[in-house]
XYZ file of C-alpha atoms in Angstrom:
768
model
C 38.348 8.488 10.704
C 40.941 10.153 14.217
C 40.556 13.716 14.817
C 41.586 16.744 17.902
C 38.749 19.125 17.936
C 40.779 21.898 18.769
C 43.348 22.048 16.103
C 41.172 19.014 13.086
C 44.182 16.957 12.991
C 43.012 13.984 10.759
C 43.931 10.490 10.757
C 42.794 7.740 8.013
C 43.217 4.397 7.240
C 43.625 3.347 3.923
C 42.062 0.318 1.867
C 38.866 -0.712 2.058
C 36.774 -2.403 4.790
C 33.815 -2.487 6.470
C 31.661 -2.362 9.022
C 29.909 -6.399 9.521
C 26.970 -5.219 11.570
C 25.839 -2.880 14.908
C 23.177 -3.474 17.109
C 21.977 -2.935 21.291
C 24.087 -3.451 23.473
C 24.916 -2.553 27.653
C 28.046 -1.238 29.035
C 29.696 -1.643 32.154
C 27.361 -0.244 34.632
C 24.224 -1.564 32.362
C 23.406 2.082 30.492
C 22.344 1.519 27.184
C 25.317 1.096 25.183
C 25.638 0.621 20.554
C 28.072 -2.563 19.637
C 29.694 -2.632 16.091
C 31.881 -5.461 14.396
C 34.121 -4.984 11.767
C 35.130 -7.388 8.739
C 39.044 -9.337 9.091
C 39.727 -6.135 7.371
C 38.508 -3.727 9.317
C 39.766 -5.356 12.241
C 43.277 -4.688 11.838
C 43.351 -1.245 10.144
C 40.712 0.072 12.932
C 43.604 -1.516 15.516
C 46.357 -0.012 13.857
C 44.593 3.258 12.642
C 42.632 3.473 16.863
C 45.742 2.673 19.183
C 47.837 5.275 18.131
C 44.406 7.589 18.639
C 43.474 6.898 22.247
C 41.552 9.342 24.177
C 40.759 11.706 20.764
C 37.122 11.435 18.633
C 36.296 9.112 16.274
C 33.889 9.788 14.162
C 31.076 8.486 12.335
C 30.620 9.219 8.141
C 28.547 8.088 5.970
C 28.301 9.390 2.375
C 30.793 11.773 3.757
C 28.964 13.890 7.046
C 29.682 13.254 10.455
C 26.757 11.290 12.289
C 27.914 10.759 15.685
C 32.019 11.288 17.025
C 32.327 9.280 20.383
C 36.033 9.029 22.246
C 38.262 6.462 21.858
C 38.748 4.976 25.002
C 41.084 2.248 24.187
C 42.256 0.345 20.953
C 39.750 -1.194 18.908
C 40.015 -3.802 16.454
C 36.948 -6.737 14.953
C 35.132 -5.772 17.616
C 34.190 -2.050 19.306
C 31.830 0.233 21.829
C 29.612 3.271 21.725
C 28.298 4.543 25.236
C 27.575 7.939 26.249
C 25.117 7.619 23.786
C 21.447 9.306 24.450
C 19.113 6.175 23.997
C 16.608 7.856 22.038
C 19.332 7.635 19.696
C 20.667 4.473 20.026
C 18.394 3.345 16.161
C 18.979 5.759 14.205
C 23.072 4.936 14.893
C 23.020 1.342 15.121
C 20.698 2.130 11.261
C 23.767 4.402 10.529
C 27.294 2.087 10.890
C 24.267 -0.636 9.538
C 23.950 1.028 6.808
C 28.035 1.958 6.530
C 28.070 -2.012 5.706
C 27.479 -1.050 2.006
C 29.638 -1.317 -0.265
C 28.414 1.980 -2.742
C 28.164 4.877 -1.808
C 24.815 7.120 -2.021
C 24.270 9.026 -5.746
C 23.191 12.204 -4.091
C 20.553 12.361 -7.161
C 17.840 10.598 -6.432
C 16.134 7.833 -8.239
C 12.751 8.827 -7.506
C 10.706 11.715 -5.536
C 7.652 12.281 -4.983
C 5.644 15.366 -3.173
C 1.774 15.243 -2.182
C 0.762 18.650 -1.156
C -1.166 18.347 1.955
C -4.364 19.374 -0.169
C -4.360 16.752 -2.492
C -2.897 14.247 0.061
C -5.774 15.195 2.902
C -8.316 14.481 0.479
C -7.080 11.170 -0.486
C -6.713 10.004 3.158
C -10.477 11.503 3.652
C -12.169 9.593 0.839
C -10.317 6.200 1.296
C -11.013 6.753 4.966
C -14.860 7.842 3.899
C -15.277 4.391 1.096
C -13.933 1.739 4.016
C -16.220 2.973 6.309
C -19.898 3.467 3.436
C -17.791 -0.792 2.444
C -18.267 -1.861 6.065
C -21.143 -0.724 6.637
C -22.779 -2.304 3.410
C -21.538 -5.496 4.298
C -22.683 -5.656 7.603
C -26.382 -4.546 5.863
C -26.220 -7.352 4.175
C -24.837 -9.569 6.882
C -27.550 -8.502 8.861
C -30.457 -9.062 6.651
C -29.609 -11.738 5.346
C -28.322 -14.482 7.894
C -30.457 -12.622 11.015
C -28.534 -13.664 14.267
C -26.388 -15.255 12.633
C -25.180 -12.252 10.572
C -24.992 -9.891 13.698
C -22.184 -12.677 14.976
C -20.484 -12.271 11.687
C -20.767 -8.134 11.862
C -19.386 -8.219 15.212
C -16.368 -10.600 14.480
C -15.537 -8.009 11.355
C -15.988 -4.679 14.062
C -13.226 -7.478 15.931
C -11.167 -7.880 12.945
C -11.219 -4.249 12.092
C -9.610 -3.317 15.618
C -7.195 -6.119 15.594
C -5.905 -5.211 12.412
C -5.920 -1.121 13.333
C -3.712 -2.555 16.621
C -1.157 -4.706 14.616
C -0.526 -2.140 12.651
C 0.137 0.377 15.107
C 2.085 -2.240 17.605
C 4.801 -2.426 14.269
C 4.603 1.360 13.856
C 3.033 0.363 9.884
C 1.324 3.474 8.698
C -1.301 3.486 6.335
C -0.835 4.136 2.574
C -3.552 4.368 0.356
C -3.342 0.782 -0.878
C -2.919 0.049 2.362
C -6.741 1.573 3.460
C -7.893 -0.324 -0.434
C -6.568 -3.519 1.569
C -8.873 -3.011 4.042
C -11.326 -2.667 2.470
C -11.341 -5.323 0.726
C -10.117 -7.446 3.503
C -13.901 -6.358 4.905
C -15.247 -7.632 1.209
C -13.248 -11.440 1.956
C -13.168 -11.498 5.127
C -17.073 -12.321 5.399
C -16.363 -14.991 2.905
C -15.341 -17.787 5.913
C -18.663 -16.882 7.103
C -20.678 -17.067 3.808
C -18.888 -20.412 3.511
C -19.898 -21.764 7.217
C -23.652 -20.054 7.129
C -24.545 -21.772 3.831
C -22.575 -24.775 5.062
C -25.477 -23.983 7.642
C -28.239 -24.173 6.058
C -27.740 -26.700 3.803
C -28.054 -29.040 6.994
C -31.101 -27.465 8.515
C -32.922 -27.491 4.626
C -32.069 -31.323 5.183
C -33.721 -31.412 8.472
C -30.509 -31.482 11.295
C -31.745 -29.250 14.327
C -29.796 -25.984 14.571
C -26.801 -27.539 17.136
C -25.568 -29.636 15.084
C -25.903 -27.595 11.437
C -24.089 -25.254 13.222
C -21.248 -27.714 14.510
C -20.961 -29.516 10.357
C -21.531 -26.215 9.153
C -18.193 -25.394 10.490
C -16.068 -28.381 10.350
C -17.245 -28.675 5.892
C -16.435 -25.217 5.303
C -13.485 -25.362 6.916
C -11.010 -26.795 3.708
C -12.470 -24.378 1.438
C -11.466 -21.433 4.284
C -8.034 -22.948 4.763
C -7.566 -23.459 1.118
C -9.641 -20.205 0.135
C -7.445 -17.561 2.421
C -4.019 -19.787 1.997
C -3.354 -19.089 -1.680
C -4.384 -14.997 -1.207
C -1.648 -15.401 1.970
C 0.857 -16.598 -0.281
C 0.009 -13.313 -3.089
C 0.373 -11.423 -0.454
C 3.609 -12.782 1.239
C 5.271 -12.520 -2.345
C 4.042 -9.152 -2.504
C 5.639 -8.139 1.420
C 8.945 -9.599 -0.072
C 9.254 -8.473 -3.634
C 6.666 -5.306 -4.322
C 8.096 -1.663 -3.966
C 7.175 0.264 -0.506
C 3.309 1.389 -1.883
C 3.167 -2.280 -2.576
C 4.174 -3.210 0.293
C 1.767 -1.303 2.317
C -1.666 -3.355 0.838
C 0.888 -6.855 0.867
C 1.456 -5.581 5.083
C -2.377 -4.755 5.186
C -3.058 -7.886 3.764
C -1.109 -10.069 5.579
C -1.911 -9.194 8.526
C -6.162 -9.093 7.573
C -5.910 -12.581 6.778
C -4.320 -13.999 9.712
C -7.191 -11.945 11.718
C -9.760 -13.450 9.619
C -8.312 -16.684 10.541
C -8.628 -16.128 14.064
C -12.323 -14.013 13.861
C -14.064 -16.056 11.226
C -13.259 -19.277 12.874
C -12.609 -18.810 16.875
C -14.415 -16.000 18.022
C -17.663 -16.328 15.935
C -17.177 -20.115 16.845
C -17.584 -19.277 20.225
C -19.916 -16.866 20.154
C -21.893 -19.795 18.718
C -20.929 -22.089 21.836
C -22.045 -19.845 24.310
C -25.155 -18.727 22.799
C -26.273 -21.918 22.022
C -24.932 -24.298 24.692
C -24.748 -22.188 27.035
C -27.895 -20.000 26.544
C -30.046 -22.141 25.458
C -30.018 -21.063 21.285
C -31.923 -23.655 19.208
C -33.910 -22.594 16.599
C -31.786 -20.359 14.124
C -32.967 -19.360 10.788
C -32.159 -17.117 7.758
C -33.560 -15.330 4.536
C -33.416 -18.681 2.193
C -35.367 -20.409 5.243
C -37.661 -18.235 6.065
C -38.618 -17.480 2.158
C -37.847 -20.889 0.754
C -38.366 -19.548 -2.799
C -34.919 -17.718 -2.568
C -33.389 -21.283 -1.966
C -34.387 -22.574 -4.862
C -32.483 -20.144 -6.081
C -29.597 -20.930 -5.091
C -29.815 -24.301 -5.398
C -30.205 -24.576 -9.156
C -29.700 -27.643 -11.777
C -27.898 -26.213 -14.693
C -25.722 -28.711 -16.601
C -22.789 -26.213 -16.360
C -20.949 -28.804 -18.663
C -23.360 -28.478 -21.759
C -21.979 -24.977 -22.384
C -18.379 -25.923 -21.527
C -17.197 -25.492 -25.507
C -18.663 -22.093 -25.879
C -17.340 -20.730 -22.473
C -13.985 -21.227 -23.560
C -14.339 -19.949 -27.207
C -15.326 -16.798 -25.129
C -12.628 -17.041 -22.760
C -10.816 -17.430 -25.520
C -12.043 -14.879 -26.953
C -11.381 -12.528 -24.969
C -7.390 -13.026 -24.559
C -7.252 -12.053 -28.359
C -9.213 -9.175 -27.905
C -7.558 -8.668 -24.391
C -3.791 -9.559 -25.988
C -4.917 -7.024 -29.498
C -5.454 -3.769 -27.025
C -2.156 -4.374 -24.814
C -0.156 -4.618 -28.376
C -1.505 -2.024 -29.733
C -1.215 0.881 -26.824
C 2.368 -0.241 -26.470
C 5.069 1.015 -23.964
C 2.213 3.571 -23.875
C 0.244 1.043 -21.356
C 2.780 1.740 -19.175
C 2.662 4.429 -16.284
C 5.284 6.218 -15.083
C 6.520 3.963 -12.876
C 7.979 1.249 -15.185
C 9.236 3.755 -17.645
C 10.598 6.483 -15.738
C 9.834 10.361 -16.324
C 7.126 13.506 -14.300
C 3.951 13.100 -12.946
C 2.601 17.242 -12.279
C -0.779 17.647 -10.713
C -2.352 21.033 -10.136
C -5.002 22.116 -8.506
C -7.008 25.225 -10.143
C -7.243 28.565 -7.376
C -10.764 29.290 -6.407
C -12.526 32.026 -8.672
C -14.668 35.231 -8.242
C -17.243 33.205 -6.911
C -15.507 31.351 -4.548
C -15.006 28.042 -5.957
C -12.405 26.262 -7.903
C -12.102 26.813 -11.940
C -12.477 24.945 -14.205
C -11.549 23.728 -17.424
C -12.463 20.498 -20.180
C -9.517 17.896 -20.314
C -8.802 18.710 -24.000
C -8.020 22.589 -22.371
C -5.113 21.625 -20.115
C -3.619 19.228 -22.317
C -4.145 21.932 -25.314
C -2.303 24.140 -23.056
C 0.064 21.562 -21.577
C 1.179 20.590 -25.553
C 1.792 24.421 -26.070
C 5.124 24.186 -23.599
C 6.319 21.589 -25.435
C 6.643 19.070 -22.909
C 7.384 15.270 -24.539
C 4.276 12.789 -25.236
C 2.274 14.999 -22.233
C -1.014 13.053 -20.939
C -3.870 14.728 -19.348
C -6.180 12.550 -16.423
C -8.540 14.938 -15.199
C -8.445 14.213 -11.281
C -12.273 13.605 -9.605
C -14.634 15.926 -12.577
C -17.263 17.611 -11.184
C -20.800 16.127 -11.004
C -22.379 18.937 -11.902
C -20.601 18.204 -15.830
C -18.606 15.152 -15.940
C -16.617 17.053 -18.812
C -15.370 20.088 -16.511
C -12.406 19.294 -13.524
C -10.369 21.929 -11.195
C -7.583 19.433 -10.838
C -5.200 17.275 -13.515
C -2.829 15.344 -13.016
C -0.027 16.062 -16.053
C 2.521 12.924 -17.482
C 5.623 13.493 -19.058
C 8.263 10.223 -19.727
C 11.258 13.860 -19.943
C 12.665 12.597 -16.460
C 13.704 16.119 -16.165
C 11.382 17.630 -12.653
C 12.183 20.783 -12.219
C 11.719 21.921 -16.044
C 8.479 20.563 -16.207
C 7.311 21.712 -12.681
C 8.535 25.120 -14.510
C 6.123 24.413 -17.603
C 3.237 23.140 -16.439
C 3.091 26.594 -14.075
C 4.031 28.208 -17.490
C 0.592 26.816 -19.005
C -1.680 27.160 -16.095
C -0.046 30.697 -14.399
C -3.665 32.176 -14.751
C -5.728 30.012 -12.673
C -3.178 28.515 -9.955
C -1.910 29.935 -7.233
C 2.043 30.413 -7.691
C 4.444 30.909 -4.466
C 7.416 30.325 -6.284
C 11.003 29.588 -4.434
C 12.125 32.105 -1.887
C 15.380 33.613 -2.095
C 17.774 34.322 0.469
C 21.419 35.882 0.748
C 23.427 32.814 1.962
C 20.945 30.422 0.778
C 23.341 28.363 -0.749
C 25.778 28.088 1.911
C 26.752 24.467 3.987
C 25.979 24.073 7.043
C 29.284 24.891 8.793
C 29.023 27.904 7.056
C 25.178 28.356 7.292
C 23.898 31.677 9.511
C 23.101 29.484 11.966
C 23.298 30.627 15.934
C 23.166 28.674 19.043
C 20.605 30.202 22.057
C 23.113 30.754 24.987
C 20.416 33.325 26.110
C 16.599 34.721 27.361
C 17.112 37.648 24.954
C 16.782 37.038 21.001
C 19.020 40.177 21.126
C 21.997 38.829 21.870
C 21.937 35.917 19.708
C 20.384 37.585 16.413
C 20.949 42.067 17.409
C 19.749 44.761 18.280
C 16.638 43.493 15.766
C 15.423 41.302 17.912
C 14.586 43.704 21.081
C 12.240 42.548 24.295
C 12.231 39.325 22.387
C 12.354 36.087 24.438
C 13.848 33.249 24.006
C 13.713 31.383 26.951
C 11.612 28.592 25.543
C 14.901 28.192 23.112
C 18.538 28.179 25.259
C 20.265 25.434 23.988
C 19.170 25.705 20.632
C 19.395 27.276 17.602
C 18.377 30.563 15.771
C 18.494 30.281 11.985
C 18.435 34.086 9.977
C 16.588 33.940 7.268
C 17.910 38.104 5.254
C 16.021 39.788 2.748
C 13.799 37.099 1.344
C 12.905 37.226 -2.430
C 9.831 37.565 -3.158
C 8.878 38.743 0.315
C 5.979 35.637 1.823
C 3.622 36.924 4.581
C 4.563 35.137 8.247
C 1.558 32.595 7.730
C 3.564 31.243 4.203
C 6.456 30.388 6.018
C 5.749 28.774 9.099
C 3.155 26.761 6.644
C 5.750 26.188 4.191
C 7.827 24.605 7.484
C 4.631 22.806 8.040
C 5.029 20.356 4.752
C 8.626 20.112 5.075
C 8.493 18.837 8.267
C 6.004 16.424 7.461
C 8.235 14.650 4.242
C 9.855 11.799 5.659
C 13.362 13.403 4.028
C 12.922 15.611 7.226
C 11.558 13.782 10.163
C 13.891 14.391 12.744
C 12.716 18.178 12.500
C 9.248 16.841 12.875
C 8.315 17.263 16.319
C 11.002 19.796 17.236
C 9.478 22.994 18.886
C 9.797 26.083 16.282
C 8.751 29.724 15.853
C 9.306 31.839 14.085
C 10.475 35.871 14.600
C 9.848 38.614 12.284
C 13.041 40.905 12.547
C 12.744 42.749 9.087
C 8.946 43.774 7.151
C 5.877 42.662 9.063
C 3.414 39.637 8.832
C 2.191 40.492 5.235
C 5.401 40.841 3.688
C 8.305 39.516 5.987
C 12.153 40.504 4.495
C 13.694 38.953 7.401
C 13.192 36.310 10.385
C 14.590 33.836 12.487
C 13.516 30.591 12.762
C 13.627 29.342 16.590
C 14.085 25.863 17.124
C 15.140 23.454 20.244
C 15.649 19.735 20.867
C 16.481 18.662 24.182
C 18.639 15.688 23.047
C 20.885 18.209 21.112
C 21.001 21.136 23.477
C 24.340 23.456 22.861
C 24.578 24.142 26.255
C 25.753 20.800 27.509
C 26.091 18.674 24.063
C 27.972 20.546 21.611
C 28.974 18.614 19.677
C 25.608 16.771 18.840
C 24.081 19.828 18.688
C 25.679 20.399 15.418
C 25.919 16.963 13.744
C 22.465 17.303 14.508
C 20.407 20.079 15.266
C 22.151 22.719 13.426
C 22.984 20.114 9.966
C 18.804 19.009 10.285
C 17.188 22.200 10.571
C 19.399 23.937 8.081
C 18.520 21.256 5.455
C 14.921 21.320 5.824
C 14.593 24.857 5.855
C 16.827 25.204 2.732
C 14.630 23.233 1.419
C 11.405 24.382 2.677
C 11.891 27.934 0.754
C 12.913 26.313 -2.413
C 10.536 24.079 -3.424
C 7.492 26.332 -5.209
C 3.648 25.630 -3.064
C 1.609 26.162 -6.178
C 1.617 22.279 -7.297
C -0.374 20.121 -5.852
C 2.141 16.749 -6.333
C 4.862 16.125 -7.613
C 6.398 12.564 -8.883
C 9.378 11.550 -10.416
C 10.851 8.325 -11.208
C 14.611 7.792 -13.477
C 14.787 5.332 -16.090
C 16.602 3.157 -13.182
C 13.826 2.820 -10.626
C 11.339 2.479 -13.546
C 13.584 -1.347 -14.221
C 14.208 -1.646 -10.585
C 10.355 -1.367 -10.491
C 9.460 -3.312 -13.543
C 11.797 -6.380 -12.412
C 9.772 -6.226 -9.116
C 6.568 -6.426 -10.251
C 7.465 -9.704 -12.883
C 9.344 -10.989 -10.229
C 6.121 -11.304 -7.884
C 4.395 -12.144 -10.702
C 6.353 -15.742 -11.435
C 7.023 -16.598 -7.821
C 3.047 -16.067 -7.360
C 2.169 -18.238 -9.612
C 4.921 -21.264 -9.315
C 4.454 -21.219 -5.419
C 0.036 -22.005 -5.857
C 0.421 -24.109 -8.922
C 3.041 -25.897 -5.864
C 0.737 -25.500 -3.226
C -2.237 -26.344 -5.113
C -1.120 -29.242 -6.989
C -0.080 -30.981 -3.042
C -3.244 -30.025 -1.554
C -5.676 -31.464 -4.235
C -3.296 -34.155 -5.144
C -3.145 -33.604 -9.394
C -1.959 -31.732 -11.258
C -4.910 -31.273 -13.432
C -6.203 -29.204 -10.824
C -3.163 -26.621 -10.516
C -3.245 -26.381 -14.217
C -7.212 -25.527 -14.402
C -6.694 -23.177 -11.608
C -3.304 -21.334 -12.910
C -5.016 -20.905 -16.165
C -8.332 -19.925 -15.234
C -6.637 -16.807 -13.409
C -4.185 -15.673 -15.448
C -7.393 -15.424 -18.033
C -8.665 -13.311 -15.542
C -5.285 -10.974 -15.271
C -5.070 -10.573 -18.784
C -8.825 -9.716 -19.558
C -8.713 -6.643 -16.345
C -4.997 -5.268 -18.578
C -6.630 -5.903 -21.738
C -9.459 -3.910 -20.402
C -6.678 -1.189 -18.542
C -5.368 -0.680 -22.211
C -9.093 0.021 -24.050
C -9.254 3.251 -20.970
C -7.428 5.772 -22.737
C -8.888 5.210 -26.541
C -12.685 5.428 -24.592
C -11.108 8.177 -22.985
C -10.089 10.155 -26.045
C -13.194 8.961 -27.886
C -15.778 9.391 -25.379
C -14.913 11.569 -23.156
C -18.090 12.446 -21.335
C -19.007 8.956 -20.885
C -16.090 7.625 -19.655
C -16.290 10.414 -16.713
C -19.212 9.629 -16.670
C -18.498 5.821 -15.864
C -15.370 7.449 -13.488
C -12.787 5.746 -16.458
C -9.905 7.980 -16.858
C -6.799 7.149 -19.320
C -5.764 4.420 -16.433
C -2.528 2.822 -16.953
C -0.624 0.360 -15.535
C 1.412 1.316 -12.296
C 2.359 0.268 -9.057
C -0.903 -0.123 -7.527
C -2.169 -2.504 -10.715
C 0.481 -4.138 -10.460
C -1.199 -4.774 -6.761
C -4.403 -5.115 -7.740
C -3.540 -7.700 -10.638
C -1.752 -9.495 -7.857
C -4.542 -9.804 -5.860
C -7.237 -10.924 -8.646
C -4.340 -13.952 -8.216
C -5.192 -14.250 -4.783
C -8.913 -13.950 -5.460
C -9.626 -16.399 -8.478
C -8.106 -18.684 -7.203
C -9.690 -18.485 -3.449
C -13.189 -18.323 -5.892
C -11.687 -21.706 -7.898
C -10.568 -23.409 -4.867
C -14.083 -23.658 -3.347
C -14.960 -24.798 -6.351
C -12.942 -27.343 -6.863
C -13.267 -28.380 -2.676
C -16.725 -29.340 -3.666
C -15.516 -30.991 -6.178
C -13.440 -33.287 -4.707
C -15.750 -33.814 -1.408
C -18.529 -34.509 -4.121
C -15.736 -36.871 -5.859
C -15.849 -38.972 -2.757
C -14.133 -42.442 -3.321
C -14.794 -42.411 -7.480
C -11.185 -42.582 -9.156
C -12.235 -38.916 -11.122
C -14.900 -36.476 -11.394
C -17.435 -37.115 -13.792
C -19.300 -34.807 -15.317
C -22.202 -34.960 -12.924
C -19.840 -34.395 -10.358
C -18.601 -31.390 -11.598
C -21.763 -29.902 -12.353
C -23.445 -30.564 -8.649
C -20.212 -28.890 -6.796
C -20.572 -26.209 -9.566
C -24.491 -25.804 -8.357
C -24.606 -26.488 -4.411
C -21.414 -23.703 -4.281
C -22.952 -21.168 -6.481
C -25.161 -20.101 -3.587
C -21.695 -18.546 -1.931
C -19.958 -17.328 -5.239
C -22.869 -15.597 -6.218
C -23.704 -14.334 -2.194
C -19.749 -13.809 -1.754
C -18.748 -12.217 -5.002
C -21.253 -9.523 -4.504
C -20.293 -8.545 -1.799
C -16.406 -8.143 -3.219
C -17.599 -6.190 -5.862
C -19.962 -3.911 -2.985
C -16.811 -3.144 -1.283
C -14.401 -2.765 -4.611
C -17.585 -0.118 -6.118
C -17.059 1.523 -2.992
C -13.860 2.247 -3.632
C -14.278 3.122 -7.235
C -16.878 5.487 -6.652
C -16.116 6.885 -2.954
C -12.166 6.234 -3.353
C -11.237 9.261 -5.085
C -8.398 9.329 -8.255
C -5.689 7.574 -6.432
C -7.627 4.365 -5.451
C -9.266 4.709 -9.019
C -7.411 2.218 -10.747
C -6.784 -0.294 -8.116
C -10.717 -0.205 -7.985
C -10.810 -0.514 -11.483
C -8.610 -3.658 -12.209
C -10.094 -5.694 -9.118
C -13.739 -5.093 -9.981
C -12.986 -6.419 -13.448
C -11.279 -9.898 -11.626
C -13.937 -9.793 -9.476
C -16.244 -10.892 -12.492
C -13.903 -12.787 -14.326
C -12.878 -14.461 -11.562
C -16.273 -15.829 -10.519
C -17.437 -16.417 -14.197
C -13.706 -18.172 -14.323
C -14.069 -20.398 -11.743
C -17.250 -21.518 -13.504
C -16.221 -22.381 -17.249
C -12.376 -21.952 -17.241
C -12.105 -23.836 -13.546
C -14.606 -26.768 -13.130
C -14.285 -27.421 -16.593
C -10.963 -28.312 -17.070
C -10.916 -30.845 -13.624
C -13.485 -32.844 -15.869
C -11.804 -36.207 -16.803
C -13.210 -37.297 -20.298
C -14.067 -40.922 -18.886
C -17.728 -42.465 -18.423
C -18.764 -42.305 -15.592
C -18.911 -46.608 -14.763
C -22.218 -46.492 -13.292
C -23.892 -44.163 -15.563
C -22.699 -45.922 -19.415
C -25.985 -47.227 -21.055
C -24.164 -50.807 -21.569
C -23.006 -51.069 -17.505
C -26.430 -50.003 -17.028
C -27.867 -52.450 -19.246
C -25.944 -55.851 -17.470
C -27.000 -54.857 -13.582
C -30.427 -54.711 -14.853
C -29.821 -58.514 -16.411
C -27.706 -59.804 -13.722
C -30.598 -58.518 -11.366
C -33.472 -60.853 -13.540
């Protein structure tokens, strides 16, 4: 689209043609520029259009909005270049041009919207970070108490691991979401698994009479295969999540991928270097551990149990658990799924403070009754963070419904709680429906604000905003305080939808009324990259347009609700498809990996069957949570169980179970393969010996992971609790299934020729 600025004479090429791609480049004098490429039809049409418009401006549009309008210096066909671009805007323009290659136009209505109030967001963040610190401290304390000096080395490696994770996330500008924080906490619990494997191998060697130096060498060499196999399965699941997961799940997946890489480096390389320096250079020769100091502990961790004797009762119990889980899921039906997969709206309500200055409290049933009286479609009320003094009461509730009209649901929920919440309604003002071009946004061209907005701003300096914009907001109804206006802007500028406005200096100037009841005001804002005096076109296309959109959004939002989330049916179907693809693709890749690694489909079958058992049981218990809340609310609240449903975070937890359970199973299978040696198949004795020899590692690692996950469950807050609950179930069932499902399925139902009675008799005759 080409136009002349004064008369706005338009010339447009016809036809369906597109930008094929865009990227960074430089101009003739080495300054940054933007390169773009056209498709075949676009090259012909653009050449025809630009050839007759050299010297005029060419606008770049996305969904009917002008984003930039550079001057045409020559005819453009297949390739073009945009020069004179500020370095800070290059990436933005490249993204805009790249988006222009989309065949479809963006819908004016969002298919998914999420708004989190600052109090709720800060609470979630504080709880997540607190859970991370506590989990790290507990895991570190156990390692030092149980493994002594070796444990200190593991803790040091864990600290380095944490720093590397934070550093790599910062380098890639990856923000930590709540699932991402959960991923870090789980990394703390699972990263020490490598050290536990090594140290338990070292203990075995020391108990066999090896000196400490030899025990260190053999511990690393013999644990290597199990560490590689276990972490690879987790890495595979995380990569699949990163590719096919939604944005929420990707935050968790990326953290786990980074954690897997840093764990390999710190727990294998860093700790090995530390042992080398201490043993080889500083002469450390007498290492010890709690189980070495106290042989009774070692004997408890070296049982002689015939696990295979219990295989049929345990397989029957497992089958029963799967059937009951399936029945629970069937009984729950569509109610098992949260709004992420059904579409609908979720409203979080925070009750106001009472006369005593403390938040008001009510029971979940009282909140449920209020909501049901408002004619909302199938509402479900969840009490968030119940009171420690009375587990049946809370000051914060989540209202979930399949009704997809978020505005109407908000109004009904506000009506339901109007007497117990601080209602700050949307603010109406003159010209609020105007578009950016006709909006009351004026350039600031002098140091005296009165020259821009009129005599109401006499003696108010605008020197700091010269070249910026003054947005005039008149006749506000209801009248807010100046502090409320500032808070609205603070909240809205943190919204990703208004990211370009985040760092711009701004301030409110009251024009009519006073600070306690503002009738009219001017919002002053400045951007050095869009100074009206130097670049009026950029001022119009960026500063004016973005700030007006931001202001309208800030004034239109109700600030009485702690959070609002809405999902359309289309986005729900997309989430369901992505979750299904993630599960299926992860399973297939892991089957292939284990098959190739162990050279036997029997191992793959055993690993996948036990893992699917764990995932089904975890989902089955999720299905039982809502009946527990409905029939024993006090008990459910006391143990932190809510009417959990399958949402995106629970899907991430189920896929994490997939990785964790496989990690546990593969370690047992690695020991079976090692114990089998050159035997043609795994005998009953081989399987029993493998389980008995790895039971110490299984108990310690599962215990540490449970410790970290329970920390998430107790201290992580309501946003993480369904994830932590699901994963806790997975840790328990994963430990159980690796022993009672996977290992027995590896056993070949043949007699060991060296143990058969007739073989022993023939051997005795031959000896005589």
